[in-house]
Amino acid sequence: ETGVTQTPRHLVMGMTNKKSLKCEQHLGHNAMYWYKQSAKKPLELMFVYSLEERVENNSVPSRFSPECPNSSHLFLHLHTLQPEDSALYLCASSQDLEGGSNQPQHFGDGTRLSIL
Amino acid sequence: GQNIDQPTEMTATEGAIVQINCTYQTSGFNGLFWYQQHAGEAPTFLSYNVLDGLEEKGRFSSFLSRSKGYSYLLLKELQMKDSASYLCAVVDSNYQLIWGAGTKLIIKP
């Protein structure tokens, strides 16, 4: 139990569907992150939120749309995805913005996304 | 560019010792993390090094040499449950986390 919960754990969707991934952290952290993890590749940082404000968008296609309604919840809205978007999507949180000190990030178990 | 290198896969025997290396070239350095990730699960924090030397934490130890851009994770008395991927990540001068692709460790009886 890491204190970060992601739902759903698995998602299969067609390229024309719209779905959302949900992340909730119970750690009282101020920063939250979305990562994409593909096989044998480094974690790709997608979005960073600090105190509910988006502070980073790493050139992510607009078919991915994040939302952070409060410091405990983070969503990733998906629409018209491509087959290459199939991956594990990880949510993480940290006390404050990434790497500012020796604060580790706490990860959820991820959503395994498959695009048909 | 920034780069983190780790072996893709390693195999070791239960009860033995294994060393997983990580070399990095980054714009600045503000610390290095090691994470463990079991298949289908969340990466979990193992260690953080910012000064040169060895940090020991039970069966796991992490070493850092900033001058060489090098770290290793040492796992002793290997157990089957240590089969996992081990991720190295460096904090650069902008306090961004730069991730390696991970090392898949296979433990054999």
Short mmCIF file of C-alpha atoms in Angstrom, two decimals:
data_model
loop_
_atom_site.label_atom_id
_atom_site.label_comp_id
_atom_site.label_asym_id
_atom_site.label_seq_id
_atom_site.Cartn_x
_atom_site.Cartn_y
_atom_site.Cartn_z
CA GLU A 1 0.00 0.00 0.00
CA THR A 2 1.74 3.15 -1.23
CA GLY A 3 -0.97 5.68 -0.36
CA VAL A 4 -1.63 6.37 -4.05
CA THR A 5 -4.61 4.65 -5.65
CA GLN A 6 -5.23 4.45 -9.37
CA THR A 7 -8.35 3.26 -11.17
CA PRO A 8 -9.00 1.39 -13.30
CA ARG A 9 -6.11 -1.07 -13.18
CA HIS A 10 -6.72 -2.17 -16.74
CA LEU A 11 -8.43 -0.40 -19.63
CA VAL A 12 -9.04 -1.48 -23.18
CA MET A 13 -10.45 1.10 -25.53
CA GLY A 14 -10.93 1.81 -29.19
CA MET A 15 -9.32 4.76 -30.89
CA THR A 16 -12.58 6.71 -30.99
CA ASN A 17 -13.51 6.21 -27.32
CA LYS A 18 -13.27 8.72 -24.50
CA LYS A 19 -12.20 7.50 -21.07
CA SER A 20 -10.61 8.89 -17.92
CA LEU A 21 -7.95 7.60 -15.56
CA LYS A 22 -8.24 8.49 -11.91
CA CYS A 23 -5.60 8.92 -9.24
CA GLU A 24 -6.09 9.65 -5.54
CA GLN A 25 -3.37 10.17 -2.94
CA HIS A 26 -3.93 9.87 0.80
CA LEU A 27 -0.54 11.24 1.86
CA GLY A 28 -1.25 14.94 2.14
CA HIS A 29 1.22 15.69 -0.65
CA ASN A 30 1.23 18.92 -2.64
CA ALA A 31 2.61 17.69 -5.97
CA MET A 32 1.19 15.07 -8.33
CA TYR A 33 2.52 13.61 -11.58
CA TRP A 34 1.44 11.56 -14.57
CA TYR A 35 4.01 9.25 -16.18
CA LYS A 36 3.91 6.93 -19.18
CA GLN A 37 5.85 3.69 -18.85
CA SER A 38 6.58 1.64 -21.98
CA ALA A 39 8.49 -1.61 -22.04
CA LYS A 40 12.26 -1.20 -21.79
CA LYS A 41 12.03 2.60 -21.88
CA PRO A 42 12.60 5.19 -19.15
CA LEU A 43 9.61 6.66 -17.41
CA GLU A 44 8.26 9.57 -19.45
CA LEU A 45 7.01 12.50 -17.40
CA MET A 46 3.77 13.80 -18.91
CA PHE A 47 2.30 16.35 -16.51
CA VAL A 48 3.16 17.89 -13.15
CA TYR A 49 0.79 19.63 -10.78
CA SER A 50 1.78 21.60 -7.72
CA LEU A 51 -0.97 22.80 -5.39
CA GLU A 52 -3.50 22.07 -8.14
CA GLU A 53 -1.68 24.26 -10.67
CA ARG A 54 -0.20 22.62 -13.76
CA VAL A 55 3.48 23.46 -13.81
CA GLU A 56 4.70 21.23 -16.57
CA ASN A 57 3.45 19.74 -19.81
CA ASN A 58 6.17 17.79 -21.54
CA SER A 59 5.00 18.22 -25.15
CA VAL A 60 2.20 15.75 -24.61
CA PRO A 61 -0.33 15.42 -27.46
CA SER A 62 -3.64 17.14 -26.85
CA ARG A 63 -5.47 13.80 -26.92
CA PHE A 64 -4.27 13.55 -23.29
CA SER A 65 -5.92 16.12 -21.03
CA PRO A 66 -5.11 16.30 -17.30
CA GLU A 67 -7.31 17.67 -14.56
CA CYS A 68 -6.49 18.34 -10.92
CA PRO A 69 -9.62 19.43 -9.02
CA ASN A 70 -7.86 19.37 -5.63
CA SER A 71 -4.52 18.36 -4.17
CA SER A 72 -5.68 14.79 -3.55
CA HIS A 73 -7.11 13.93 -6.95
CA LEU A 74 -5.69 13.82 -10.45
CA PHE A 75 -7.37 12.72 -13.66
CA LEU A 76 -6.13 11.97 -17.14
CA HIS A 77 -8.82 12.32 -19.79
CA LEU A 78 -8.23 10.33 -22.96
CA HIS A 79 -9.79 10.74 -26.40
CA THR A 80 -8.99 9.53 -29.91
CA LEU A 81 -5.88 7.71 -28.75
CA GLN A 82 -3.46 5.92 -31.06
CA PRO A 83 -2.11 2.35 -30.80
CA GLU A 84 1.30 3.72 -29.74
CA ASP A 85 -0.39 5.15 -26.64
CA SER A 86 -0.75 1.64 -25.25
CA ALA A 87 1.37 1.62 -22.08
CA LEU A 88 1.29 1.65 -18.30
CA TYR A 89 0.21 5.05 -16.97
CA LEU A 90 1.56 5.80 -13.52
CA CYS A 91 0.46 8.47 -11.11
CA ALA A 92 2.83 9.69 -8.41
CA SER A 93 2.84 12.24 -5.62
CA SER A 94 5.50 13.94 -3.52
CA GLN A 95 5.45 16.31 -0.58
CA ASP A 96 6.47 19.21 -2.80
CA LEU A 97 7.56 19.70 -6.40
CA GLU A 98 9.81 16.97 -7.76
CA GLY A 99 13.38 16.61 -6.69
CA GLY A 100 13.43 19.72 -4.56
CA SER A 101 15.14 17.73 -1.87
CA ASN A 102 15.45 14.09 -1.01
CA GLN A 103 11.71 13.66 -1.20
CA PRO A 104 10.88 10.44 -3.02
CA GLN A 105 7.87 10.16 -5.23
CA HIS A 106 5.17 7.72 -4.20
CA PHE A 107 3.60 5.82 -7.08
CA GLY A 108 0.30 4.12 -7.70
CA ASP A 109 0.12 0.67 -9.29
CA GLY A 110 -0.76 2.20 -12.63
CA THR A 111 -3.40 1.71 -15.30
CA ARG A 112 -2.49 -0.73 -18.06
CA LEU A 113 -3.96 0.88 -21.17
CA SER A 114 -4.48 -1.01 -24.43
CA ILE A 115 -5.66 0.78 -27.56
CA LEU A 116 -7.32 -1.38 -30.16
CA GLY B 1 21.49 15.46 -23.84
CA GLN B 2 20.84 13.77 -20.55
CA ASN B 3 21.34 10.06 -20.23
CA ILE B 4 21.05 7.32 -17.63
CA ASP B 5 22.51 3.89 -18.45
CA GLN B 6 21.63 0.66 -16.67
CA PRO B 7 21.93 -2.97 -17.82
CA THR B 8 18.68 -4.20 -19.29
CA GLU B 9 18.62 -7.52 -17.46
CA MET B 10 20.64 -9.43 -14.89
CA THR B 11 20.37 -12.91 -13.43
CA ALA B 12 21.55 -14.01 -10.00
CA THR B 13 21.18 -16.94 -7.65
CA GLU B 14 19.17 -17.04 -4.44
CA GLY B 15 21.40 -16.30 -1.45
CA ALA B 16 24.07 -14.60 -3.57
CA ILE B 17 25.05 -10.94 -3.98
CA VAL B 18 24.33 -8.81 -7.04
CA GLN B 19 25.44 -5.31 -8.01
CA ILE B 20 23.33 -3.22 -10.39
CA ASN B 21 25.22 -0.33 -11.95
CA CYS B 22 23.94 3.03 -13.10
CA THR B 23 25.97 5.65 -14.97
CA TYR B 24 24.67 9.08 -15.74
CA GLN B 25 25.39 12.19 -17.77
CA THR B 26 23.11 15.01 -16.68
CA SER B 27 23.06 18.77 -16.58
CA GLY B 28 23.92 19.13 -12.94
CA PHE B 29 23.32 16.75 -10.08
CA ASN B 30 21.11 17.05 -7.03
CA GLY B 31 20.82 13.46 -5.94
CA LEU B 32 20.15 9.95 -7.18
CA PHE B 33 17.26 7.64 -6.37
CA TRP B 34 16.84 3.88 -6.65
CA TYR B 35 13.37 2.37 -6.92
CA GLN B 36 12.16 -1.21 -7.00
CA GLN B 37 9.25 -2.19 -9.24
CA HIS B 38 7.66 -5.63 -9.17
CA ALA B 39 5.79 -6.65 -12.30
CA GLY B 40 2.37 -5.03 -12.40
CA GLU B 41 3.02 -2.94 -9.31
CA ALA B 42 4.07 0.56 -8.32
CA PRO B 43 7.71 1.59 -8.20
CA THR B 44 8.70 1.87 -4.54
CA PHE B 45 11.48 3.99 -3.07
CA LEU B 46 14.65 2.17 -2.01
CA SER B 47 17.37 4.77 -1.48
CA TYR B 48 18.61 8.29 -2.08
CA ASN B 49 22.26 9.37 -2.39
CA VAL B 50 23.52 12.91 -2.74
CA LEU B 51 27.00 12.61 -1.21
CA ASP B 52 29.75 10.23 -2.27
CA GLY B 53 29.94 6.95 -0.47
CA LEU B 54 27.95 3.95 0.57
CA GLU B 55 24.55 4.02 2.24
CA GLU B 56 23.50 0.75 3.84
CA LYS B 57 19.93 -0.19 4.56
CA GLY B 58 19.52 -3.80 5.61
CA ARG B 59 20.25 -6.17 2.73
CA PHE B 60 20.36 -3.27 0.26
CA SER B 61 23.16 -0.73 -0.12
CA SER B 62 23.60 2.12 -2.56
CA PHE B 63 26.87 3.72 -3.60
CA LEU B 64 27.55 7.02 -5.32
CA SER B 65 30.60 8.56 -6.99
CA ARG B 66 29.74 12.01 -8.30
CA SER B 67 33.11 12.51 -9.97
CA LYS B 68 32.57 9.35 -12.02
CA GLY B 69 28.86 9.85 -12.64
CA TYR B 70 28.30 6.40 -11.24
CA SER B 71 26.12 4.61 -8.73
CA TYR B 72 25.37 1.03 -7.87
CA LEU B 73 22.75 -0.82 -5.89
CA LEU B 74 24.06 -3.83 -3.98
CA LEU B 75 21.66 -6.56 -2.96
CA LYS B 76 22.89 -9.16 -0.48
CA GLU B 77 21.46 -12.53 0.58
CA LEU B 78 19.19 -12.52 -2.44
CA GLN B 79 15.66 -13.80 -2.01
CA MET B 80 13.19 -14.85 -4.68
CA LYS B 81 11.05 -11.82 -3.83
CA ASP B 82 13.91 -9.58 -4.99
CA SER B 83 13.02 -10.49 -8.58
CA ALA B 84 11.91 -7.11 -9.91
CA SER B 85 13.01 -4.17 -12.01
CA TYR B 86 15.33 -1.64 -10.40
CA LEU B 87 15.08 1.95 -11.60
CA CYS B 88 17.82 4.56 -11.27
CA ALA B 89 16.81 8.24 -11.40
CA VAL B 90 18.94 11.38 -11.15
CA VAL B 91 17.81 14.85 -10.03
CA ASP B 92 19.36 17.37 -12.44
CA SER B 93 20.19 21.05 -11.92
CA ASN B 94 16.57 22.04 -12.59
CA TYR B 95 15.38 19.53 -10.00
CA GLN B 96 13.92 17.41 -12.80
CA LEU B 97 14.01 13.63 -12.36
CA ILE B 98 15.85 11.87 -15.20
CA TRP B 99 15.00 8.16 -15.30
CA GLY B 100 16.91 5.12 -16.52
CA ALA B 101 15.07 2.37 -18.38
CA GLY B 102 15.46 0.01 -15.44
CA THR B 103 17.25 -3.27 -14.84
CA LYS B 104 15.19 -6.44 -14.70
CA LEU B 105 16.68 -8.73 -12.06
CA ILE B 106 15.87 -12.44 -12.28
CA ILE B 107 16.60 -14.57 -9.22
CA LYS B 108 17.06 -18.31 -9.74
CA PRO B 109 16.85 -20.95 -7.01
#
